[in-house]
XYZ file of C-alpha atoms in Angstrom:
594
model
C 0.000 0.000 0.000
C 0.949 3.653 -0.725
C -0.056 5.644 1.905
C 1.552 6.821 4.620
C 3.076 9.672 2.871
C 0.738 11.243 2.354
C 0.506 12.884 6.741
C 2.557 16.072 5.563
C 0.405 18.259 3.955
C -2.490 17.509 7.021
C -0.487 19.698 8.695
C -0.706 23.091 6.674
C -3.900 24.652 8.613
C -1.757 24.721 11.653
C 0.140 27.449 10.189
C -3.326 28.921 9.325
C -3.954 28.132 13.133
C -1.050 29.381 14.620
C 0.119 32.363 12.562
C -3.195 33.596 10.308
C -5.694 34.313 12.616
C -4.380 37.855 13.583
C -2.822 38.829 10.464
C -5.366 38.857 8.029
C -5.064 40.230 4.848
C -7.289 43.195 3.394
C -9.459 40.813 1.551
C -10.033 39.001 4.239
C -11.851 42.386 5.776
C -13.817 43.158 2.923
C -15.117 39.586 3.644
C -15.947 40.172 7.259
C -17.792 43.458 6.228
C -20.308 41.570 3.509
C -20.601 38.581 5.707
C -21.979 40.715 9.028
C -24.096 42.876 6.659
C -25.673 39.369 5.247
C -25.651 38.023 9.040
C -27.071 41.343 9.967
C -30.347 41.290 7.192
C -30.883 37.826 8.103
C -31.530 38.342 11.847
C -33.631 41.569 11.540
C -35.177 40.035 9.336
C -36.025 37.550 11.490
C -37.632 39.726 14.212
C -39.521 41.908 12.360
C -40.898 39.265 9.511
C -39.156 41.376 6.956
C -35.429 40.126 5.458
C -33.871 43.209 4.543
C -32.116 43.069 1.175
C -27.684 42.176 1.025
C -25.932 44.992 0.422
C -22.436 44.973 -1.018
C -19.911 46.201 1.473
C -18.834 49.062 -1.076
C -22.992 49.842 -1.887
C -23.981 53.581 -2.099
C -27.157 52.798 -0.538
C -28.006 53.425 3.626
C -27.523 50.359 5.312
C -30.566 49.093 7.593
C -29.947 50.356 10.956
C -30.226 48.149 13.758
C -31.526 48.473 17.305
C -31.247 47.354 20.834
C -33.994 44.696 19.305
C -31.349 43.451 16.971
C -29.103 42.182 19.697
C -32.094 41.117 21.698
C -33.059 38.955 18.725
C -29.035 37.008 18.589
C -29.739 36.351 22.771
C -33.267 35.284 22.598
C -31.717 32.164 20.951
C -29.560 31.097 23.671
C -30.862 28.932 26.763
C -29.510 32.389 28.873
C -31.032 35.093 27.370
C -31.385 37.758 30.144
C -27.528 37.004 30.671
C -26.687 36.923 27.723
C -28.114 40.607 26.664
C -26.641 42.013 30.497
C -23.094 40.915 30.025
C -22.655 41.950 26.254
C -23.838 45.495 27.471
C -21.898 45.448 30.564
C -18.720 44.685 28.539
C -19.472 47.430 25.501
C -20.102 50.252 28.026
C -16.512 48.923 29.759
C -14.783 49.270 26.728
C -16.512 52.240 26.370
C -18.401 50.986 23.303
C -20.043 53.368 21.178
C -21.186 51.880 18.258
C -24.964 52.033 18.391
C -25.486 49.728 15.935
C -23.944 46.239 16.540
C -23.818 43.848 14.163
C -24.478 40.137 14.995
C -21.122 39.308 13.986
C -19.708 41.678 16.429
C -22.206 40.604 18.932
C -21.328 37.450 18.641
C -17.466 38.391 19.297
C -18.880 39.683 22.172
C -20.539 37.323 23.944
C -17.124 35.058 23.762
C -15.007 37.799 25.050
C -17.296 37.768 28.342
C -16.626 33.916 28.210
C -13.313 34.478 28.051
C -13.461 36.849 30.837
C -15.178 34.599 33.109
C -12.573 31.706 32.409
C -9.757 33.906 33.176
C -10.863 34.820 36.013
C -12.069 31.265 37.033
C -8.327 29.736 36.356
C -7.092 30.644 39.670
C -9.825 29.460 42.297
C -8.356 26.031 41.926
C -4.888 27.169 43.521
C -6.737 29.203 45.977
C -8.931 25.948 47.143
C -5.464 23.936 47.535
C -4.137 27.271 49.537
C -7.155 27.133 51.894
C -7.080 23.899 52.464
C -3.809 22.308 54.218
C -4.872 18.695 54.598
C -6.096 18.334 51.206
C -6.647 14.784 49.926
C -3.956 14.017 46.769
C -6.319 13.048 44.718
C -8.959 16.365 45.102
C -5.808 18.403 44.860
C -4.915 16.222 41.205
C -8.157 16.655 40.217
C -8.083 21.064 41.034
C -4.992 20.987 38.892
C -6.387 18.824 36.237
C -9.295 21.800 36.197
C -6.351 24.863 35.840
C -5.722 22.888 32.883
C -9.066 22.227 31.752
C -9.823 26.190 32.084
C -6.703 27.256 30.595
C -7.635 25.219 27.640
C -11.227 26.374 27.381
C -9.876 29.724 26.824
C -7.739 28.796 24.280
C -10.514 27.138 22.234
C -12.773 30.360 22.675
C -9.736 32.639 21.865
C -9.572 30.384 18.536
C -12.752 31.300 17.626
C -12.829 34.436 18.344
C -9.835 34.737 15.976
C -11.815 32.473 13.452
C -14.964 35.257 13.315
C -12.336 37.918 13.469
C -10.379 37.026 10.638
C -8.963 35.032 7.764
C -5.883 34.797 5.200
C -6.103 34.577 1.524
C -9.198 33.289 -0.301
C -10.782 31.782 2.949
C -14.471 32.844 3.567
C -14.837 34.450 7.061
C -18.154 32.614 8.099
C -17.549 29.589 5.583
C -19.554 26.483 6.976
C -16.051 24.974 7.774
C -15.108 27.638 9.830
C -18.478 27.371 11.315
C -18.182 24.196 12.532
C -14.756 24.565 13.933
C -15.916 27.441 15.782
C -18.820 24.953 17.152
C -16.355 22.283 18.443
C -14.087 24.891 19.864
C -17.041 26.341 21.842
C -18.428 22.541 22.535
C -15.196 21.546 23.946
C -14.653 24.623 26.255
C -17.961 23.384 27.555
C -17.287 20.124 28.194
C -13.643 20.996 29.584
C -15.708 22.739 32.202
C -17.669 20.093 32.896
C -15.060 17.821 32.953
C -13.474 19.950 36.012
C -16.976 19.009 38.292
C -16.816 15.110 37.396
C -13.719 15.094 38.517
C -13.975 16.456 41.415
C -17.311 14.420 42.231
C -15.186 11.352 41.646
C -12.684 11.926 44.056
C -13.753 14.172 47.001
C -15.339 12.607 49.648
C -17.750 15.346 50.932
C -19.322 17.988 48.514
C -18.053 20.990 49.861
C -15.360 21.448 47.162
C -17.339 19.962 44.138
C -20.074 22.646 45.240
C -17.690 25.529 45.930
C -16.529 24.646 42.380
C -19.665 23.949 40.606
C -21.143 27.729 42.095
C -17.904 29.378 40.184
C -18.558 27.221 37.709
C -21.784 28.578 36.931
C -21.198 31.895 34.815
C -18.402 30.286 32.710
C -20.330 27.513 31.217
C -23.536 29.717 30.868
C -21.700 32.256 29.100
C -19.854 29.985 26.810
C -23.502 28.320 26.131
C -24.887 31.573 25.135
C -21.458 31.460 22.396
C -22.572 27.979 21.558
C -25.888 29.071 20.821
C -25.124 32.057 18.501
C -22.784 30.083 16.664
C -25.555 27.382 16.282
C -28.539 29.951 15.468
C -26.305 31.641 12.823
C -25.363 28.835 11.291
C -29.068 27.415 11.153
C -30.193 30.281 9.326
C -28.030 30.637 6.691
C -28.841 27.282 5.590
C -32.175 28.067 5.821
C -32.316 31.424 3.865
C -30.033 29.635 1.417
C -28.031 33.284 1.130
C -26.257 33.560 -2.022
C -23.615 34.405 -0.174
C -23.645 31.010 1.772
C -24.139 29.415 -1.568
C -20.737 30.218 -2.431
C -18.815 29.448 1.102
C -20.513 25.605 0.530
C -18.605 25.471 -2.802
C -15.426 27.193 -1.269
C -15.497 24.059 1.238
C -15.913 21.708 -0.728
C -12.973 22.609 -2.440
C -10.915 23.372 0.516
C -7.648 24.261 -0.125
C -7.443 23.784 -3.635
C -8.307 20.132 -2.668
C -11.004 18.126 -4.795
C -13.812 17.036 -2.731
C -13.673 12.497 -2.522
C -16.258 10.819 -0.918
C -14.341 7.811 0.118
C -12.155 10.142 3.276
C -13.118 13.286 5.042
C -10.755 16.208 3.677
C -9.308 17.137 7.109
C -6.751 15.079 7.031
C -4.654 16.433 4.248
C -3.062 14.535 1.358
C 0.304 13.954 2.917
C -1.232 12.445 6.353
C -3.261 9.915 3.623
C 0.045 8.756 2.243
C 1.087 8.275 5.648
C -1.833 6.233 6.898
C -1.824 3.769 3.651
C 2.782 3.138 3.211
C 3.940 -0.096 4.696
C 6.946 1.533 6.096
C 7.062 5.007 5.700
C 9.837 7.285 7.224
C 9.925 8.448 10.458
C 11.747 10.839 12.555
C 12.350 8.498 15.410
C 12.239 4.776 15.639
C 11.502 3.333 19.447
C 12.860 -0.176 19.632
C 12.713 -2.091 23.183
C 16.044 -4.204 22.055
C 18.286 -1.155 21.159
C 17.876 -1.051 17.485
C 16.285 2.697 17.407
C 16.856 5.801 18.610
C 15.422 5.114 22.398
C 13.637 2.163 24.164
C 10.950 3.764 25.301
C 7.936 6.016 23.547
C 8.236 8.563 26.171
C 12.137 9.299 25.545
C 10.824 10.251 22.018
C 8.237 12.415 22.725
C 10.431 14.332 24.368
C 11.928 15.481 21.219
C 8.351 16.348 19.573
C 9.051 20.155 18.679
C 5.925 22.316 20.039
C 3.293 23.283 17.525
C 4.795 22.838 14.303
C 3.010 21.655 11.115
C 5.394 19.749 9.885
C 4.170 15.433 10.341
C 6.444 14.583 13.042
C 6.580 10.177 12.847
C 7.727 7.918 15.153
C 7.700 4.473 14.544
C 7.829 1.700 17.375
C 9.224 -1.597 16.787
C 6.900 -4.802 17.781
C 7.059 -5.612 21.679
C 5.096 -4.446 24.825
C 5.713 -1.252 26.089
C 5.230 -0.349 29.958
C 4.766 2.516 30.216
C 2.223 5.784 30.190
C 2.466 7.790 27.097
C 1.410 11.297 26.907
C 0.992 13.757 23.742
C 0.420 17.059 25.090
C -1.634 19.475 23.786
C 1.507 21.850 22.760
C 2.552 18.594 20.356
C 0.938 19.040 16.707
C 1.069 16.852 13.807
C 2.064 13.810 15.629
C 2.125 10.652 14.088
C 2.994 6.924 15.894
C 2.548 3.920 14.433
C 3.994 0.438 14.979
C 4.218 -3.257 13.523
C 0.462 -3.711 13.947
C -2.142 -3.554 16.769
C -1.452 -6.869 18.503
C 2.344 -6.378 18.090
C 3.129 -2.900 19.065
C 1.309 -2.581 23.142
C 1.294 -0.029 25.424
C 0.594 -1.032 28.560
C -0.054 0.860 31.850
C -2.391 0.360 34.801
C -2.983 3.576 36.182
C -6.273 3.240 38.017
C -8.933 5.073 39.950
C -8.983 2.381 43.516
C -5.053 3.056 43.554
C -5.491 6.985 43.585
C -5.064 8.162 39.914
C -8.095 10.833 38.025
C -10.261 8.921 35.093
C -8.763 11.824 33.660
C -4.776 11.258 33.835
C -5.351 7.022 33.737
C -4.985 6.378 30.290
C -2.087 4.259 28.855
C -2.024 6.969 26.046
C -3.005 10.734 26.061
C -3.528 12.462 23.155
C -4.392 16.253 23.374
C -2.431 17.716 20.372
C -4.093 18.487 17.763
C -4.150 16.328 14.417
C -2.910 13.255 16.703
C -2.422 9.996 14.405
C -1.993 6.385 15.325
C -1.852 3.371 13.148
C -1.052 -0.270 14.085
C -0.993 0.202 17.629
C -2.470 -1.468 20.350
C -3.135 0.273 24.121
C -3.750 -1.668 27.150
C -4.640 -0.778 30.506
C -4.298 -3.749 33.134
C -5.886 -2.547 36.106
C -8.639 -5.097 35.678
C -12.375 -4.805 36.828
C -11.796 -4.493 40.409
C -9.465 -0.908 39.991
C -13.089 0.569 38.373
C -12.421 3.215 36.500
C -8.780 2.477 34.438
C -8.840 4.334 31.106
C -6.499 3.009 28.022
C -6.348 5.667 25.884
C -8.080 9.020 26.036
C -8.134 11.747 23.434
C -8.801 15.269 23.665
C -6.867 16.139 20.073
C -9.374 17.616 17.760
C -8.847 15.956 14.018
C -7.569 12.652 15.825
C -7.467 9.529 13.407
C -7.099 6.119 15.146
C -6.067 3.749 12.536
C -6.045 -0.254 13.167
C -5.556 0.316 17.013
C -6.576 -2.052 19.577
C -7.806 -0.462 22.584
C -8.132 -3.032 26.083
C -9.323 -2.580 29.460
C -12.159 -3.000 31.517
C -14.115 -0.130 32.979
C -13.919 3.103 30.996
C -11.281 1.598 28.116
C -11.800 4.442 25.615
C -12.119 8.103 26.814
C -13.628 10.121 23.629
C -13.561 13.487 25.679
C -14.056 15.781 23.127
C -12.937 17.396 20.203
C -13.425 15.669 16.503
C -12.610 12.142 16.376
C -12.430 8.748 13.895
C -11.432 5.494 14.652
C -11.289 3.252 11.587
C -10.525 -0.619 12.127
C -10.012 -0.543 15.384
C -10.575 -3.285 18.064
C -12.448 -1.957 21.082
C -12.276 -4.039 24.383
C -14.267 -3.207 27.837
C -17.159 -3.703 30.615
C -18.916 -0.560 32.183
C -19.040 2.683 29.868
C -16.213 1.778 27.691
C -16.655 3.861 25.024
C -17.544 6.949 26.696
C -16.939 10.906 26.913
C -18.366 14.236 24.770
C -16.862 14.253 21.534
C -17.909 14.316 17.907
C -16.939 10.653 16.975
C -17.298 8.368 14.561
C -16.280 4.558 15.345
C -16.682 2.765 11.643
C -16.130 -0.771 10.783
C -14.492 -1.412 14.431
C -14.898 -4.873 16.684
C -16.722 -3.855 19.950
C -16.466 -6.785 22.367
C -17.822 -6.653 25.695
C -16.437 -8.705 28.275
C -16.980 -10.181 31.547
C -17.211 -7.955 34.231
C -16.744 -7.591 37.681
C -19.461 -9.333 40.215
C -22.523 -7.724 40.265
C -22.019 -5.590 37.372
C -23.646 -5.466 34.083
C -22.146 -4.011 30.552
C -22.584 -0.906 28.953
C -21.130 -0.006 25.574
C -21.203 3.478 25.295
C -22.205 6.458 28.422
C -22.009 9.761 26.375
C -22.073 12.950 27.864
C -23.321 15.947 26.040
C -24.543 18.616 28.255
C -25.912 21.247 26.218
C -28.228 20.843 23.421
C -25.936 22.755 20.756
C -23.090 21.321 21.533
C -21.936 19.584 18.022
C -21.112 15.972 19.751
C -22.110 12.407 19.948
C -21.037 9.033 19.289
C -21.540 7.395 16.401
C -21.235 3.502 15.756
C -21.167 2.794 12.002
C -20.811 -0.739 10.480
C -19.057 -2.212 13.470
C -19.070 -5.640 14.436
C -20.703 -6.075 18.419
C -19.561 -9.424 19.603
C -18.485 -11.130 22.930
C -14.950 -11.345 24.020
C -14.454 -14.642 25.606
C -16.989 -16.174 27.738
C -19.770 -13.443 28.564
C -22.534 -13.787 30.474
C -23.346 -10.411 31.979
C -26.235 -8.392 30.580
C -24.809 -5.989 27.950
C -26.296 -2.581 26.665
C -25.813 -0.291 23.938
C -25.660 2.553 26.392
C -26.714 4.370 29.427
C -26.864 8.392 29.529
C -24.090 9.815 31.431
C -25.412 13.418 30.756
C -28.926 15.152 30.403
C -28.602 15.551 26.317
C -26.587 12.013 25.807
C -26.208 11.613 22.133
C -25.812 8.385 20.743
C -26.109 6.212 17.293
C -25.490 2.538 16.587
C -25.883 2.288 12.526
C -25.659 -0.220 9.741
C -23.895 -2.506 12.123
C -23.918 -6.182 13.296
C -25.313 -6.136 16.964
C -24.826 -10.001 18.657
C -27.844 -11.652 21.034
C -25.403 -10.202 23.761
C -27.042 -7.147 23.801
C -30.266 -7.244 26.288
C -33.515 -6.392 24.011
C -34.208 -3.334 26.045
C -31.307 -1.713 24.257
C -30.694 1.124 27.157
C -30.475 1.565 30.698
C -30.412 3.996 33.038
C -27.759 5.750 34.736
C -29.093 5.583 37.892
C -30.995 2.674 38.379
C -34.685 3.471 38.784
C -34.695 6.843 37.522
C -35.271 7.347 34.056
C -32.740 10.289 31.950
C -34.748 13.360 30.266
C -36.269 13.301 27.256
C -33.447 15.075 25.948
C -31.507 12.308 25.377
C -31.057 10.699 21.829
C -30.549 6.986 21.672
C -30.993 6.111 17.950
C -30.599 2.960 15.629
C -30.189 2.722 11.860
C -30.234 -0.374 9.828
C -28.627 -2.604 12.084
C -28.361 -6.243 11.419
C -27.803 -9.218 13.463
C -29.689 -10.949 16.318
C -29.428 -8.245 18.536
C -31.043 -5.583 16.496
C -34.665 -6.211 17.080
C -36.050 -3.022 18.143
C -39.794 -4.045 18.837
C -38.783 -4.723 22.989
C -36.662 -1.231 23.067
C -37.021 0.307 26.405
C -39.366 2.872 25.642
C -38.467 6.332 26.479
C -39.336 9.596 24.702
C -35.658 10.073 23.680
C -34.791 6.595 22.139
C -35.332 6.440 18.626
C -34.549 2.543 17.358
C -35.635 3.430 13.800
C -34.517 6.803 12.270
C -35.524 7.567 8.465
C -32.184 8.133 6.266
C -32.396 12.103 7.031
C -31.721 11.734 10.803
C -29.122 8.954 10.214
C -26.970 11.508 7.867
C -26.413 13.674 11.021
C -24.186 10.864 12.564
C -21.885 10.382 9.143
C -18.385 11.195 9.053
C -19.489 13.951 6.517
C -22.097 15.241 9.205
C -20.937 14.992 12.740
C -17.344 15.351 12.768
C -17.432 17.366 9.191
C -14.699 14.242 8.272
C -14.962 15.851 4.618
C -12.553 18.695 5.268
C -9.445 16.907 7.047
C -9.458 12.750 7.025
C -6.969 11.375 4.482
C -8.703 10.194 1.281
C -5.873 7.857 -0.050
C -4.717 6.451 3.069
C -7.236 4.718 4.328
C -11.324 3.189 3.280
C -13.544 4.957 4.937
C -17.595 6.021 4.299
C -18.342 9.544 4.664
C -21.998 8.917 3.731
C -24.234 6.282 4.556
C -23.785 4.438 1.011
C-alpha cells in the first residue's frame, strides 16, 4: 500500500492556526464586512418578519440600521437570554463601546469575550482551594490541577474562535460552513472541559463541599460559553435556511478546501500527505523506538520528548513490535504527531494507572492524546488494572482531528475516553465492561470490533455512556458498520448505552449487533430513575440478532428506527465534518451512509 506519505500536507492549517488568525489580509476584511451585513439582514429580518435586502460592502445605498432589538433577537436564541443581553452590554459600556449599531457578527465576538473573561478569572480558584485547604486529599488536589488545565484550555478554544470570526488569510471565507463548525467544536469543547473539572472532582472528594464551591464558580463560565454555543448554532441554522447567495458560495469554497477536490471515500481534514502516511507499509519516520536497542530510544516517552511544540510539519515515530510499559502522553503543545507500529497486537502499550489506587479517570490512560491532528496506526493500548481498579482508562483523546487507525484499545471499565474534540477510529478493536466507550466528543467509530467482556461481580455491561450537556453542543457518538460481539466467555447483561449526561447523544448504525445485547437496548444511569427526554438513543439499519427493536425500552428520547435524514447527522461527513481533514488515499472509509 501507498499511503503513509501522504501525513505532511495535514499539517498546513496549523500554520493557518497558529500564525493567520491575527494577520489577516485586506481581503479578508472586505469579507468580514459583507458577511456581518448578510448576518445582519438575516436576523432583523427575522424579528420583524421582513429580510432586509444584502448589500455589497462598497454599496452607495443606507444600510438598515439596527436596534437594541437586533441584539435582543441574537440572545433570545440562547438557553440564557437575560444574561446573555446584560453581560454583552456590561462589557461594551466597559470598553466604552459606542457603536450604536452592533452587528451580529460583532455581537457574537462579544458574547465570547465575556466567556473568556469569566474563564480567566475562574483559572485561579483552583490554587486558591489547595491554599485554603492544608490537609487536602492528593487526589482532590490532582483533580483542582487537572481543572487549571481544563480552564486554561477552554480559553484557548474560545480565543480560537474568536480569531476564526475575526479574521482570515487569503481566499478563505470568514463565516464559511467549515469555519463554522470549527468554531462549534471549539465552543463545545470549552464546555465540556468545564464540565469535565466538576466530574472530577465528584469522583474523588469525599464530601461535597469542594465539588459545590466549584460547581457555584462554575456557573457563569459555562452559561456564558452556552450563550457562544448558541449564537454560533442559530447563525449557522439560518443561513442554511435562507439559502443566502452568499452562503451558496462558502458551501462550494469548502468543498474545495484548499485547492483540494472534494472524494467521498475520506473526510478532507486530514490532508493529502497524512493519507500517504496512513496507507505506506513503512514510511519514514523521525524516530524509531525499539525495546532491544535497534532505534533511537527504548521507550515512547524518551521520544516524545523530542516532539518540537506546535509545528506543522508530520512529526513520525515508529515503534518496533514488543510491549511497552509505560504511560504515554501527547500534550496538547505537540501538533502533527504521528505513531505507528508493527500492527495492533504487536506494538502494546501497557499501563495500569487506576482510579482504587489513587489516579483521576482523567490522567489514567495508557495513552493521552491532546495535540491536535494526533495519528496512530497499528498500535495497540492496554490498561491492566482489571475490573476491580473501576475506573482504568487506556487511551483518552482530547486532540481535535484525531485519526485512530487499526488500534486495539483493552481494558475494563472506561477503556476508551472520547472526551471531546473531533474524532475517527477506523478498524479498530475496542475491548471493555462498564461505559467503555464513553466521553463528549464528535466521533465516529466505523467498521471497528466492539467486544464486551466479563465484568466484575454484580455488574452489568454498557457499551457506550455519552455525555453531552448542552443541546448545541456539536457531539455524539456514532457507531457505524461495526461488528458487536463477545470477548471470551460473557454472560453479563450488555447494553448499547446508558446516559451519562442530560442531552446524551448516541447512534449505533448499519452494524452487526450479537444476542449479547439485552432487548431493552438502554439503561439507566441511575438505576430506577429514568434520563430526560433530551436524550437521543438512535438505531439505523442494524443487522444481526441483537437488532430487534420491537422490545426497546421505551423512552421519549430513544429512537430505534430513524428515516435516512436523521441517520446523515451521525456520518463522518455530518458529525465530525470528516470531509474537510481525514486522508482520502490512506485509508477506506464512508463519509456517507452508502
Amino acid at each position: 500500500m501507498d499511503s503513509m506519505k501522504s501525513f505532511q500536507s495535514y499539517c498546513k492549517a496549523d500554520e493557518l492556526e497558529e500564525q493567520g488568525y491575527r494577520r489577516r489580509t485586506r481581503k479578508r476584511l472586505i469579507i468580514i464586512g459583507l458577511s456581518t451585513i448578510v448576518l445582519i439582514a438575516i436576523i432583523i429580518g427575522a424579528v420583524f418578519g421582513t429580510l432586509f435586502p444584502v448589500k455589497s460592502s462598497k454599496s452607495k445605498e443606507n444600510p438598515p440600521t439596527y436596534t437594541a432589538e437586533s441584539i435582543k433577537a441574537i440572545c433570545d436564541v440562547t438557553r440564557y437570554p437575560d444574561s446573555c443581553g446584560s453581560t454583552i452590554a456590561a462589557i461594551r459600556s466597559s470598553s466604552n463601546d459606542t457603536d450604536p449599531n452592533p452587528g451580529p457578527s460583532k455581537v457574537f465576538t462579544l458574547s465570547m469575550q465575556v466567556a473568556v473573561g469569566e474563564l480567566i478569572r475562574l483559572s485561579s480558584l483552583p490554587q486558591k482551594i489547595i491554599s485554603s485547604n492544608v490537609n487536602i486529599d492528593p487526589m482532590v488536589r490532582e483533580e483542582l490541577e487537572i481543572c487549571e488545565n481544563l480552564f486554561e484550555d477552554a480559553v484557548k478554544y474560545i480565543n480560537d474562535s474568536i480569531s476564526a470570526v475575526q479574521g482570515g488569510q487569503g481566499d478563505e471565507m470568514v463565516l464559511s460552513t467549515a469555519k463554522i463548525n470549527d468554531i462549534k467544536t471549539w465552543l463545545s469543547s470549552a464546555i465540556t472541559n468545564q464540565e469535565t473539572c466538576l466530574d472530577g472532582l465528584m469522583e474523588a472528594a469525599n464530601h461535597a463541599a469542594i465539588p459545590q464551591e466549584m460547581e457555584n464558580a462554575t456557573r457563569n463560565s459555562t452559561e456564558f460559553s452556552s450563550n457562544s454555543l448558541a449564537i454560533a448554532t442559530h447563525i449557522m441554522t439560518i443561513l442554511q435556511s435562507f439559502q443566502v447567495p452568499i452562503h451558496r458560495k462558502l458551501l462550494k469554497f469548502d468543498r474545495h478546501h484548499h485547492g483540494r477536490e472534494f472524494d467521498p471515500r475520506f473526510p478532507l481534514w486530514v490532508r493529502k500527505g497524512d493519507r500517504r502516511l496512513l496507507q505506506e507499509e513503512n514510511p519514514m519516520p523521525n524516530i524509531t523506538v525499539a525495546k532491544d536497542g535497534s532505534g533511537d530510544f527504548r521507550t515512547i516517552s524518551e521520544a516524545v520528548e523530542l516532539i518540537p511544540k506546535k509545528k506543522k510539519p508530520r512529526f513520525v515515530i515508529y515503534v518496533k513490535e514488543g510491549v511497552y510499559l509505560e504511560n504515554v502522553s501527547i500534550d496538547k503543545d505537540y501538533w502533527n504527531v504521528m505513531i505507528y507500529g508493527d500492527g495492533m497486537y504487536k506494538t502494546i502499550v501497557s499501563g495500569s494507572l487506576n482510579k482504587v489506587d489513587g489516579t483521576p479517570t482523567f490522567s489514567s490512560g495508557t495513552l493521552i492524546a491532546a495535540g491536535r491532528r494526533f495519528i496512530a496506526r497499528d498500535m495497540g493500548f492496554i490498561n491492566t488494572a482489571g475490573p476491580e481498579k473501576e475506573q482504568a482508562v487506556a487511551m483518552r483523546s482530547s486532540s481535535d482531528q484525531s485519526v485512530f487507525y487499526r488500534c486495539y484499545f483493552d481494558a475494563y471499565q472506561d477503556t476508551l475516553y472520547v472526551h471531546s474534540n473531533r474524532q475517527f477510529y477506523r478498524d479498530c478493536h475496542v475491548i471493555g465492561t462498564v461505559d467503555f466507550i464513553f466521553g463528549n466528543a464528535a466521533v465516529v467509530l466505523q467498521n471497528c470490533s466492539i467486544q464486551p467482556r466479563q465484568p466484575g461481580p454484580d455488574q452489568f455491561n454498557t457499551i457506550t455512556a455519552q455525555s453531552k450537556t448542552d443541546p448545541n453542543q456539536n457531539t455524539g457518538i456514532s457507531i457505524q458498520r461495526c461488528q458487536i460481539t463477545p470477548f471470551d466467555n460473557l454472560t453479563a447483561t450488555t447494553y448499547l448505552g446508558r446516559p451519562w449526561k442530560d442531552f446524551a447523544t448516541t447512534m449505533f448504525m448499519q452494524s452487526h449487533i450479537g444476542d449479547i445485547v439485552d432487548p431493552a437496548g438502554w439503561t439507566q444511569w441511575t438505576q430506577g430513575v429514568d434520563p430526560p427526554n433530551t436524550i437521543l438513543y438512535a438505531e439505523y439499519e442494524n443487522l444481526g440478532p441483537g437488532s430487534g427493536i420491537n422490545e426497546r425500552i421505551n423512552w421519549p428520547g430513544v429512537k430505534p428506527n430513524v428515516t435516512t435524514e436523521e441517520a446523515r447527522r451521525f456520518t463522518v461527513e455530518s458529525l465530525i465534518q470528516g470531509n474537510q481533514w481525514l486522508p482520502k488515499d490512506s485509508m477506506v472509509y464512508e463519509s456517507s451512509l452508502e
